[in-house]
Amino acid sequence: MKALEEKILKEGIVKEGNVLKVDSFLNHQIDVSFLEKMGEEFKELFKDKKITKILTIEASGIGVAVMASRHFGYVPVVFAKKAKTSNISDELYHTRIDSYTHQKTNDVVVSKQYLNQDDHVLIIDDFLANGCAIFGLIDLVQQAGGGVEGVGIVIEKGYQEGGHKIREAGYHLESLAIIESMNDQTSEITFRK
């Protein structure tokens, strides 16, 4: 998605440790009209798949997942929670996910009433680095007996192993932008061709 690459170059900030900050449109402040375009692009990329639910993880993937839902006929969006709250059912699917950004392991849950064996799931998230979050979400779908129809990522860090591992495992992975390299000294970002 060329428009996304241009927006990353214009508004993205490469922080120390090659962390890409895109909070002006995706992770803190949301550019709703731009997310609408991303949702439309995900529909185009997965138009041949039967999608009954979209699964993401809180928090930054929710906006993109909701916009994608609009283009898939308003299928339900389920987001995995990073903590069990008092108002969630005790009947849960549970997995553990290592967070690259926060450098910690999260216990992640989804209520069993929202994922089941009849679901054809599109997983959507904002970033893909080492793949832990996506494999954790895949695990939740597998626990429910559902099928993963595809994985949609806004920004993939192509220089990390996550994308390779997911593709190698046989999942249909589409990323709207794949960063080949970043330099926190010069703020240079190179995209995969």
JSON list of C-alpha atoms in Angstrom, two decimals:
[
{"chain": "A", "resi": 1, "resn": "MET", "atom": "CA", "xyz": [0.00, 0.00, 0.00]},
{"chain": "A", "resi": 2, "resn": "LYS", "atom": "CA", "xyz": [1.97, 2.94, -1.34]},
{"chain": "A", "resi": 3, "resn": "ALA", "atom": "CA", "xyz": [-0.10, 5.50, 0.58]},
{"chain": "A", "resi": 4, "resn": "LEU", "atom": "CA", "xyz": [0.84, 3.79, 3.85]},
{"chain": "A", "resi": 5, "resn": "GLU", "atom": "CA", "xyz": [4.53, 3.80, 2.97]},
{"chain": "A", "resi": 6, "resn": "GLU", "atom": "CA", "xyz": [4.30, 7.53, 2.20]},
{"chain": "A", "resi": 7, "resn": "LYS", "atom": "CA", "xyz": [2.48, 8.20, 5.48]},
{"chain": "A", "resi": 8, "resn": "ILE", "atom": "CA", "xyz": [5.12, 6.26, 7.44]},
{"chain": "A", "resi": 9, "resn": "LEU", "atom": "CA", "xyz": [7.90, 8.27, 5.76]},
{"chain": "A", "resi": 10, "resn": "LYS", "atom": "CA", "xyz": [6.09, 11.56, 6.44]},
{"chain": "A", "resi": 11, "resn": "GLU", "atom": "CA", "xyz": [4.81, 10.96, 9.99]},
{"chain": "A", "resi": 12, "resn": "GLY", "atom": "CA", "xyz": [6.77, 7.99, 11.37]},
{"chain": "A", "resi": 13, "resn": "ILE", "atom": "CA", "xyz": [9.61, 8.47, 13.80]},
{"chain": "A", "resi": 14, "resn": "VAL", "atom": "CA", "xyz": [12.40, 5.92, 14.20]},
{"chain": "A", "resi": 15, "resn": "LYS", "atom": "CA", "xyz": [13.29, 5.75, 17.89]},
{"chain": "A", "resi": 16, "resn": "GLU", "atom": "CA", "xyz": [16.33, 4.25, 19.55]},
{"chain": "A", "resi": 17, "resn": "GLY", "atom": "CA", "xyz": [16.43, 0.48, 19.19]},
{"chain": "A", "resi": 18, "resn": "ASN", "atom": "CA", "xyz": [14.71, 0.68, 15.77]},
{"chain": "A", "resi": 19, "resn": "VAL", "atom": "CA", "xyz": [11.26, 1.22, 17.24]},
{"chain": "A", "resi": 20, "resn": "LEU", "atom": "CA", "xyz": [8.91, 2.82, 14.74]},
{"chain": "A", "resi": 21, "resn": "LYS", "atom": "CA", "xyz": [6.58, 5.39, 16.28]},
{"chain": "A", "resi": 22, "resn": "VAL", "atom": "CA", "xyz": [3.40, 5.91, 14.22]},
{"chain": "A", "resi": 23, "resn": "ASP", "atom": "CA", "xyz": [1.19, 7.20, 16.97]},
{"chain": "A", "resi": 24, "resn": "SER", "atom": "CA", "xyz": [0.10, 10.25, 14.96]},
{"chain": "A", "resi": 25, "resn": "PHE", "atom": "CA", "xyz": [-2.22, 8.05, 12.87]},
{"chain": "A", "resi": 26, "resn": "LEU", "atom": "CA", "xyz": [-2.31, 4.48, 14.23]},
{"chain": "A", "resi": 27, "resn": "ASN", "atom": "CA", "xyz": [-1.21, 3.85, 17.82]},
{"chain": "A", "resi": 28, "resn": "HIS", "atom": "CA", "xyz": [-2.39, 6.85, 19.83]},
{"chain": "A", "resi": 29, "resn": "GLN", "atom": "CA", "xyz": [-4.24, 9.27, 17.59]},
{"chain": "A", "resi": 30, "resn": "ILE", "atom": "CA", "xyz": [-6.25, 7.50, 14.89]},
{"chain": "A", "resi": 31, "resn": "ASP", "atom": "CA", "xyz": [-6.59, 8.86, 11.36]},
{"chain": "A", "resi": 32, "resn": "VAL", "atom": "CA", "xyz": [-10.04, 7.35, 10.78]},
{"chain": "A", "resi": 33, "resn": "SER", "atom": "CA", "xyz": [-10.27, 8.06, 7.05]},
{"chain": "A", "resi": 34, "resn": "PHE", "atom": "CA", "xyz": [-6.85, 6.48, 6.53]},
{"chain": "A", "resi": 35, "resn": "LEU", "atom": "CA", "xyz": [-7.82, 3.41, 8.58]},
{"chain": "A", "resi": 36, "resn": "GLU", "atom": "CA", "xyz": [-10.91, 3.16, 6.37]},
{"chain": "A", "resi": 37, "resn": "LYS", "atom": "CA", "xyz": [-8.58, 2.83, 3.34]},
{"chain": "A", "resi": 38, "resn": "MET", "atom": "CA", "xyz": [-6.61, 0.13, 5.15]},
{"chain": "A", "resi": 39, "resn": "GLY", "atom": "CA", "xyz": [-9.83, -1.77, 5.89]},
{"chain": "A", "resi": 40, "resn": "GLU", "atom": "CA", "xyz": [-10.75, -1.58, 2.22]},
{"chain": "A", "resi": 41, "resn": "GLU", "atom": "CA", "xyz": [-7.31, -2.87, 1.25]},
{"chain": "A", "resi": 42, "resn": "PHE", "atom": "CA", "xyz": [-7.61, -5.84, 3.63]},
{"chain": "A", "resi": 43, "resn": "LYS", "atom": "CA", "xyz": [-10.95, -6.71, 2.01]},
{"chain": "A", "resi": 44, "resn": "GLU", "atom": "CA", "xyz": [-9.28, -6.67, -1.41]},
{"chain": "A", "resi": 45, "resn": "LEU", "atom": "CA", "xyz": [-6.41, -8.86, -0.20]},
{"chain": "A", "resi": 46, "resn": "PHE", "atom": "CA", "xyz": [-8.72, -11.45, 1.41]},
{"chain": "A", "resi": 47, "resn": "LYS", "atom": "CA", "xyz": [-11.76, -11.13, -0.88]},
{"chain": "A", "resi": 48, "resn": "ASP", "atom": "CA", "xyz": [-11.70, -14.84, -1.78]},
{"chain": "A", "resi": 49, "resn": "LYS", "atom": "CA", "xyz": [-11.84, -15.95, 1.87]},
{"chain": "A", "resi": 50, "resn": "LYS", "atom": "CA", "xyz": [-14.97, -16.68, 3.87]},
{"chain": "A", "resi": 51, "resn": "ILE", "atom": "CA", "xyz": [-14.60, -14.48, 6.94]},
{"chain": "A", "resi": 52, "resn": "THR", "atom": "CA", "xyz": [-17.07, -14.77, 9.83]},
{"chain": "A", "resi": 53, "resn": "LYS", "atom": "CA", "xyz": [-14.99, -13.02, 12.52]},
{"chain": "A", "resi": 54, "resn": "ILE", "atom": "CA", "xyz": [-12.01, -10.74, 12.80]},
{"chain": "A", "resi": 55, "resn": "LEU", "atom": "CA", "xyz": [-9.66, -11.33, 15.74]},
{"chain": "A", "resi": 56, "resn": "THR", "atom": "CA", "xyz": [-7.12, -8.85, 17.07]},
{"chain": "A", "resi": 57, "resn": "ILE", "atom": "CA", "xyz": [-5.41, -8.04, 20.35]},
{"chain": "A", "resi": 58, "resn": "GLU", "atom": "CA", "xyz": [-5.90, -4.94, 22.46]},
{"chain": "A", "resi": 59, "resn": "ALA", "atom": "CA", "xyz": [-5.31, -2.16, 21.88]},
{"chain": "A", "resi": 60, "resn": "SER", "atom": "CA", "xyz": [-3.79, -0.81, 18.66]},
{"chain": "A", "resi": 61, "resn": "GLY", "atom": "CA", "xyz": [-5.24, -3.48, 16.38]},
{"chain": "A", "resi": 62, "resn": "ILE", "atom": "CA", "xyz": [-8.84, -2.73, 17.33]},
{"chain": "A", "resi": 63, "resn": "GLY", "atom": "CA", "xyz": [-9.32, 0.36, 15.15]},
{"chain": "A", "resi": 64, "resn": "VAL", "atom": "CA", "xyz": [-7.96, -1.35, 12.04]},
{"chain": "A", "resi": 65, "resn": "ALA", "atom": "CA", "xyz": [-10.00, -4.49, 12.73]},
{"chain": "A", "resi": 66, "resn": "VAL", "atom": "CA", "xyz": [-13.21, -2.48, 13.10]},
{"chain": "A", "resi": 67, "resn": "MET", "atom": "CA", "xyz": [-12.60, -0.65, 9.82]},
{"chain": "A", "resi": 68, "resn": "ALA", "atom": "CA", "xyz": [-11.86, -3.95, 8.07]},
{"chain": "A", "resi": 69, "resn": "SER", "atom": "CA", "xyz": [-15.10, -5.39, 9.46]},
{"chain": "A", "resi": 70, "resn": "ARG", "atom": "CA", "xyz": [-17.09, -2.76, 7.59]},
{"chain": "A", "resi": 71, "resn": "HIS", "atom": "CA", "xyz": [-15.76, -4.16, 4.31]},
{"chain": "A", "resi": 72, "resn": "PHE", "atom": "CA", "xyz": [-16.47, -7.76, 5.30]},
{"chain": "A", "resi": 73, "resn": "GLY", "atom": "CA", "xyz": [-20.17, -7.07, 5.87]},
{"chain": "A", "resi": 74, "resn": "TYR", "atom": "CA", "xyz": [-19.76, -5.96, 9.49]},
{"chain": "A", "resi": 75, "resn": "VAL", "atom": "CA", "xyz": [-18.61, -9.34, 10.81]},
{"chain": "A", "resi": 76, "resn": "PRO", "atom": "CA", "xyz": [-17.98, -9.29, 14.58]},
{"chain": "A", "resi": 77, "resn": "VAL", "atom": "CA", "xyz": [-14.60, -8.11, 15.81]},
{"chain": "A", "resi": 78, "resn": "VAL", "atom": "CA", "xyz": [-13.22, -9.99, 18.80]},
{"chain": "A", "resi": 79, "resn": "PHE", "atom": "CA", "xyz": [-10.23, -8.61, 20.64]},
{"chain": "A", "resi": 80, "resn": "ALA", "atom": "CA", "xyz": [-8.09, -10.70, 22.91]},
{"chain": "A", "resi": 81, "resn": "LYS", "atom": "CA", "xyz": [-7.65, -9.09, 26.32]},
{"chain": "A", "resi": 82, "resn": "LYS", "atom": "CA", "xyz": [-4.28, -8.83, 28.00]},
{"chain": "A", "resi": 83, "resn": "ALA", "atom": "CA", "xyz": [-5.83, -9.26, 31.42]},
{"chain": "A", "resi": 84, "resn": "LYS", "atom": "CA", "xyz": [-8.85, -11.09, 32.81]},
{"chain": "A", "resi": 85, "resn": "THR", "atom": "CA", "xyz": [-11.31, -8.51, 34.07]},
{"chain": "A", "resi": 86, "resn": "SER", "atom": "CA", "xyz": [-14.07, -9.05, 36.63]},
{"chain": "A", "resi": 87, "resn": "ASN", "atom": "CA", "xyz": [-16.81, -8.73, 34.01]},
{"chain": "A", "resi": 88, "resn": "ILE", "atom": "CA", "xyz": [-15.52, -11.42, 31.65]},
{"chain": "A", "resi": 89, "resn": "SER", "atom": "CA", "xyz": [-16.72, -15.01, 31.72]},
{"chain": "A", "resi": 90, "resn": "ASP", "atom": "CA", "xyz": [-14.71, -17.68, 33.49]},
{"chain": "A", "resi": 91, "resn": "GLU", "atom": "CA", "xyz": [-15.00, -19.82, 30.34]},
{"chain": "A", "resi": 92, "resn": "LEU", "atom": "CA", "xyz": [-11.89, -18.63, 28.52]},
{"chain": "A", "resi": 93, "resn": "TYR", "atom": "CA", "xyz": [-9.36, -19.56, 25.92]},
{"chain": "A", "resi": 94, "resn": "HIS", "atom": "CA", "xyz": [-5.94, -18.59, 27.25]},
{"chain": "A", "resi": 95, "resn": "THR", "atom": "CA", "xyz": [-2.48, -18.13, 25.76]},
{"chain": "A", "resi": 96, "resn": "ARG", "atom": "CA", "xyz": [0.75, -16.37, 26.67]},
{"chain": "A", "resi": 97, "resn": "ILE", "atom": "CA", "xyz": [2.33, -13.81, 24.36]},
{"chain": "A", "resi": 98, "resn": "ASP", "atom": "CA", "xyz": [5.75, -12.20, 24.60]},
{"chain": "A", "resi": 99, "resn": "SER", "atom": "CA", "xyz": [5.51, -8.49, 23.74]},
{"chain": "A", "resi": 100, "resn": "TYR", "atom": "CA", "xyz": [8.38, -7.16, 21.65]},
{"chain": "A", "resi": 101, "resn": "THR", "atom": "CA", "xyz": [7.39, -3.54, 22.31]},
{"chain": "A", "resi": 102, "resn": "HIS", "atom": "CA", "xyz": [6.83, -3.81, 26.07]},
{"chain": "A", "resi": 103, "resn": "GLN", "atom": "CA", "xyz": [9.47, -6.48, 26.76]},
{"chain": "A", "resi": 104, "resn": "LYS", "atom": "CA", "xyz": [7.12, -8.60, 28.87]},
{"chain": "A", "resi": 105, "resn": "THR", "atom": "CA", "xyz": [4.89, -11.66, 28.66]},
{"chain": "A", "resi": 106, "resn": "ASN", "atom": "CA", "xyz": [1.12, -11.14, 28.66]},
{"chain": "A", "resi": 107, "resn": "ASP", "atom": "CA", "xyz": [-1.55, -13.63, 29.64]},
{"chain": "A", "resi": 108, "resn": "VAL", "atom": "CA", "xyz": [-4.09, -13.17, 26.86]},
{"chain": "A", "resi": 109, "resn": "VAL", "atom": "CA", "xyz": [-7.70, -14.35, 26.98]},
{"chain": "A", "resi": 110, "resn": "VAL", "atom": "CA", "xyz": [-10.84, -14.55, 24.84]},
{"chain": "A", "resi": 111, "resn": "SER", "atom": "CA", "xyz": [-14.23, -15.60, 26.16]},
{"chain": "A", "resi": 112, "resn": "LYS", "atom": "CA", "xyz": [-15.30, -18.98, 24.76]},
{"chain": "A", "resi": 113, "resn": "GLN", "atom": "CA", "xyz": [-18.68, -17.53, 23.76]},
{"chain": "A", "resi": 114, "resn": "TYR", "atom": "CA", "xyz": [-17.00, -15.36, 21.09]},
{"chain": "A", "resi": 115, "resn": "LEU", "atom": "CA", "xyz": [-14.86, -17.93, 19.25]},
{"chain": "A", "resi": 116, "resn": "ASN", "atom": "CA", "xyz": [-16.05, -21.36, 18.14]},
{"chain": "A", "resi": 117, "resn": "GLN", "atom": "CA", "xyz": [-15.52, -24.20, 15.68]},
{"chain": "A", "resi": 118, "resn": "ASP", "atom": "CA", "xyz": [-17.75, -22.61, 13.04]},
{"chain": "A", "resi": 119, "resn": "ASP", "atom": "CA", "xyz": [-15.65, -19.46, 12.81]},
{"chain": "A", "resi": 120, "resn": "HIS", "atom": "CA", "xyz": [-13.55, -18.53, 9.80]},
{"chain": "A", "resi": 121, "resn": "VAL", "atom": "CA", "xyz": [-11.18, -15.97, 11.28]},
{"chain": "A", "resi": 122, "resn": "LEU", "atom": "CA", "xyz": [-9.14, -13.16, 9.81]},
{"chain": "A", "resi": 123, "resn": "ILE", "atom": "CA", "xyz": [-6.47, -12.07, 12.27]},
{"chain": "A", "resi": 124, "resn": "ILE", "atom": "CA", "xyz": [-5.53, -8.39, 12.05]},
{"chain": "A", "resi": 125, "resn": "ASP", "atom": "CA", "xyz": [-2.86, -6.47, 13.95]},
{"chain": "A", "resi": 126, "resn": "ASP", "atom": "CA", "xyz": [-0.97, -3.22, 13.64]},
{"chain": "A", "resi": 127, "resn": "PHE", "atom": "CA", "xyz": [2.62, -4.52, 13.76]},
{"chain": "A", "resi": 128, "resn": "LEU", "atom": "CA", "xyz": [4.41, -7.79, 13.07]},
{"chain": "A", "resi": 129, "resn": "ALA", "atom": "CA", "xyz": [7.93, -8.20, 14.46]},
{"chain": "A", "resi": 130, "resn": "ASN", "atom": "CA", "xyz": [8.84, -11.60, 15.88]},
{"chain": "A", "resi": 131, "resn": "GLY", "atom": "CA", "xyz": [5.40, -13.15, 15.36]},
{"chain": "A", "resi": 132, "resn": "CYS", "atom": "CA", "xyz": [4.60, -13.96, 18.99]},
{"chain": "A", "resi": 133, "resn": "ALA", "atom": "CA", "xyz": [1.31, -12.03, 19.05]},
{"chain": "A", "resi": 134, "resn": "ILE", "atom": "CA", "xyz": [0.09, -13.61, 15.82]},
{"chain": "A", "resi": 135, "resn": "PHE", "atom": "CA", "xyz": [1.00, -17.13, 16.90]},
{"chain": "A", "resi": 136, "resn": "GLY", "atom": "CA", "xyz": [-0.76, -16.47, 20.19]},
{"chain": "A", "resi": 137, "resn": "LEU", "atom": "CA", "xyz": [-3.92, -15.39, 18.34]},
{"chain": "A", "resi": 138, "resn": "ILE", "atom": "CA", "xyz": [-3.65, -18.43, 16.07]},
{"chain": "A", "resi": 139, "resn": "ASP", "atom": "CA", "xyz": [-3.45, -20.58, 19.23]},
{"chain": "A", "resi": 140, "resn": "LEU", "atom": "CA", "xyz": [-6.70, -19.04, 20.53]},
{"chain": "A", "resi": 141, "resn": "VAL", "atom": "CA", "xyz": [-8.50, -19.81, 17.24]},
{"chain": "A", "resi": 142, "resn": "GLN", "atom": "CA", "xyz": [-7.16, -23.39, 17.30]},
{"chain": "A", "resi": 143, "resn": "GLN", "atom": "CA", "xyz": [-8.32, -23.87, 20.90]},
{"chain": "A", "resi": 144, "resn": "ALA", "atom": "CA", "xyz": [-11.81, -22.86, 19.72]},
{"chain": "A", "resi": 145, "resn": "GLY", "atom": "CA", "xyz": [-11.64, -25.32, 16.81]},
{"chain": "A", "resi": 146, "resn": "GLY", "atom": "CA", "xyz": [-12.05, -22.51, 14.28]},
{"chain": "A", "resi": 147, "resn": "GLY", "atom": "CA", "xyz": [-10.08, -21.86, 11.13]},
{"chain": "A", "resi": 148, "resn": "VAL", "atom": "CA", "xyz": [-7.56, -19.11, 10.42]},
{"chain": "A", "resi": 149, "resn": "GLU", "atom": "CA", "xyz": [-8.36, -17.81, 6.94]},
{"chain": "A", "resi": 150, "resn": "GLY", "atom": "CA", "xyz": [-5.60, -15.24, 6.91]},
{"chain": "A", "resi": 151, "resn": "VAL", "atom": "CA", "xyz": [-3.45, -12.74, 8.76]},
{"chain": "A", "resi": 152, "resn": "GLY", "atom": "CA", "xyz": [-3.52, -9.04, 7.90]},
{"chain": "A", "resi": 153, "resn": "ILE", "atom": "CA", "xyz": [-0.80, -6.75, 9.22]},
{"chain": "A", "resi": 154, "resn": "VAL", "atom": "CA", "xyz": [-0.52, -3.00, 8.84]},
{"chain": "A", "resi": 155, "resn": "ILE", "atom": "CA", "xyz": [3.28, -2.76, 9.23]},
{"chain": "A", "resi": 156, "resn": "GLU", "atom": "CA", "xyz": [5.61, -5.75, 9.08]},
{"chain": "A", "resi": 157, "resn": "LYS", "atom": "CA", "xyz": [9.21, -5.47, 10.20]},
{"chain": "A", "resi": 158, "resn": "GLY", "atom": "CA", "xyz": [10.59, -7.61, 7.40]},
{"chain": "A", "resi": 159, "resn": "TYR", "atom": "CA", "xyz": [14.07, -7.72, 8.94]},
{"chain": "A", "resi": 160, "resn": "GLN", "atom": "CA", "xyz": [12.67, -9.70, 11.89]},
{"chain": "A", "resi": 161, "resn": "GLU", "atom": "CA", "xyz": [11.65, -13.35, 11.63]},
{"chain": "A", "resi": 162, "resn": "GLY", "atom": "CA", "xyz": [7.91, -13.13, 12.36]},
{"chain": "A", "resi": 163, "resn": "GLY", "atom": "CA", "xyz": [6.65, -12.83, 8.78]},
{"chain": "A", "resi": 164, "resn": "HIS", "atom": "CA", "xyz": [8.90, -15.63, 7.59]},
{"chain": "A", "resi": 165, "resn": "LYS", "atom": "CA", "xyz": [7.75, -17.96, 10.39]},
{"chain": "A", "resi": 166, "resn": "ILE", "atom": "CA", "xyz": [4.05, -17.31, 9.75]},
{"chain": "A", "resi": 167, "resn": "ARG", "atom": "CA", "xyz": [4.38, -17.81, 5.98]},
{"chain": "A", "resi": 168, "resn": "GLU", "atom": "CA", "xyz": [6.52, -20.91, 6.53]},
{"chain": "A", "resi": 169, "resn": "ALA", "atom": "CA", "xyz": [3.78, -22.32, 8.80]},
{"chain": "A", "resi": 170, "resn": "GLY", "atom": "CA", "xyz": [1.41, -22.09, 5.82]},
{"chain": "A", "resi": 171, "resn": "TYR", "atom": "CA", "xyz": [-0.71, -19.08, 6.79]},
{"chain": "A", "resi": 172, "resn": "HIS", "atom": "CA", "xyz": [-1.88, -16.55, 4.22]},
{"chain": "A", "resi": 173, "resn": "LEU", "atom": "CA", "xyz": [-0.15, -13.40, 5.47]},
{"chain": "A", "resi": 174, "resn": "GLU", "atom": "CA", "xyz": [-0.61, -9.99, 3.85]},
{"chain": "A", "resi": 175, "resn": "SER", "atom": "CA", "xyz": [1.14, -6.86, 5.13]},
{"chain": "A", "resi": 176, "resn": "LEU", "atom": "CA", "xyz": [0.21, -3.40, 3.89]},
{"chain": "A", "resi": 177, "resn": "ALA", "atom": "CA", "xyz": [3.80, -2.19, 4.31]},
{"chain": "A", "resi": 178, "resn": "ILE", "atom": "CA", "xyz": [6.94, -4.25, 4.87]},
{"chain": "A", "resi": 179, "resn": "ILE", "atom": "CA", "xyz": [9.94, -2.43, 6.27]},
{"chain": "A", "resi": 180, "resn": "GLU", "atom": "CA", "xyz": [13.20, -3.93, 5.06]},
{"chain": "A", "resi": 181, "resn": "SER", "atom": "CA", "xyz": [15.39, -1.78, 7.30]},
{"chain": "A", "resi": 182, "resn": "MET", "atom": "CA", "xyz": [15.34, 1.18, 9.68]},
{"chain": "A", "resi": 183, "resn": "ASN", "atom": "CA", "xyz": [18.17, 3.27, 11.04]},
{"chain": "A", "resi": 184, "resn": "ASP", "atom": "CA", "xyz": [17.60, 5.04, 14.35]},
{"chain": "A", "resi": 185, "resn": "GLN", "atom": "CA", "xyz": [20.70, 7.19, 13.77]},
{"chain": "A", "resi": 186, "resn": "THR", "atom": "CA", "xyz": [19.57, 8.64, 10.42]},
{"chain": "A", "resi": 187, "resn": "SER", "atom": "CA", "xyz": [15.80, 7.94, 10.68]},
{"chain": "A", "resi": 188, "resn": "GLU", "atom": "CA", "xyz": [16.04, 6.26, 7.26]},
{"chain": "A", "resi": 189, "resn": "ILE", "atom": "CA", "xyz": [13.34, 3.69, 6.45]},
{"chain": "A", "resi": 190, "resn": "THR", "atom": "CA", "xyz": [13.60, 1.30, 3.52]},
{"chain": "A", "resi": 191, "resn": "PHE", "atom": "CA", "xyz": [10.58, -0.69, 2.30]},
{"chain": "A", "resi": 192, "resn": "ARG", "atom": "CA", "xyz": [10.59, -4.11, 0.67]},
{"chain": "A", "resi": 193, "resn": "LYS", "atom": "CA", "xyz": [9.93, -3.87, -3.04]}
]
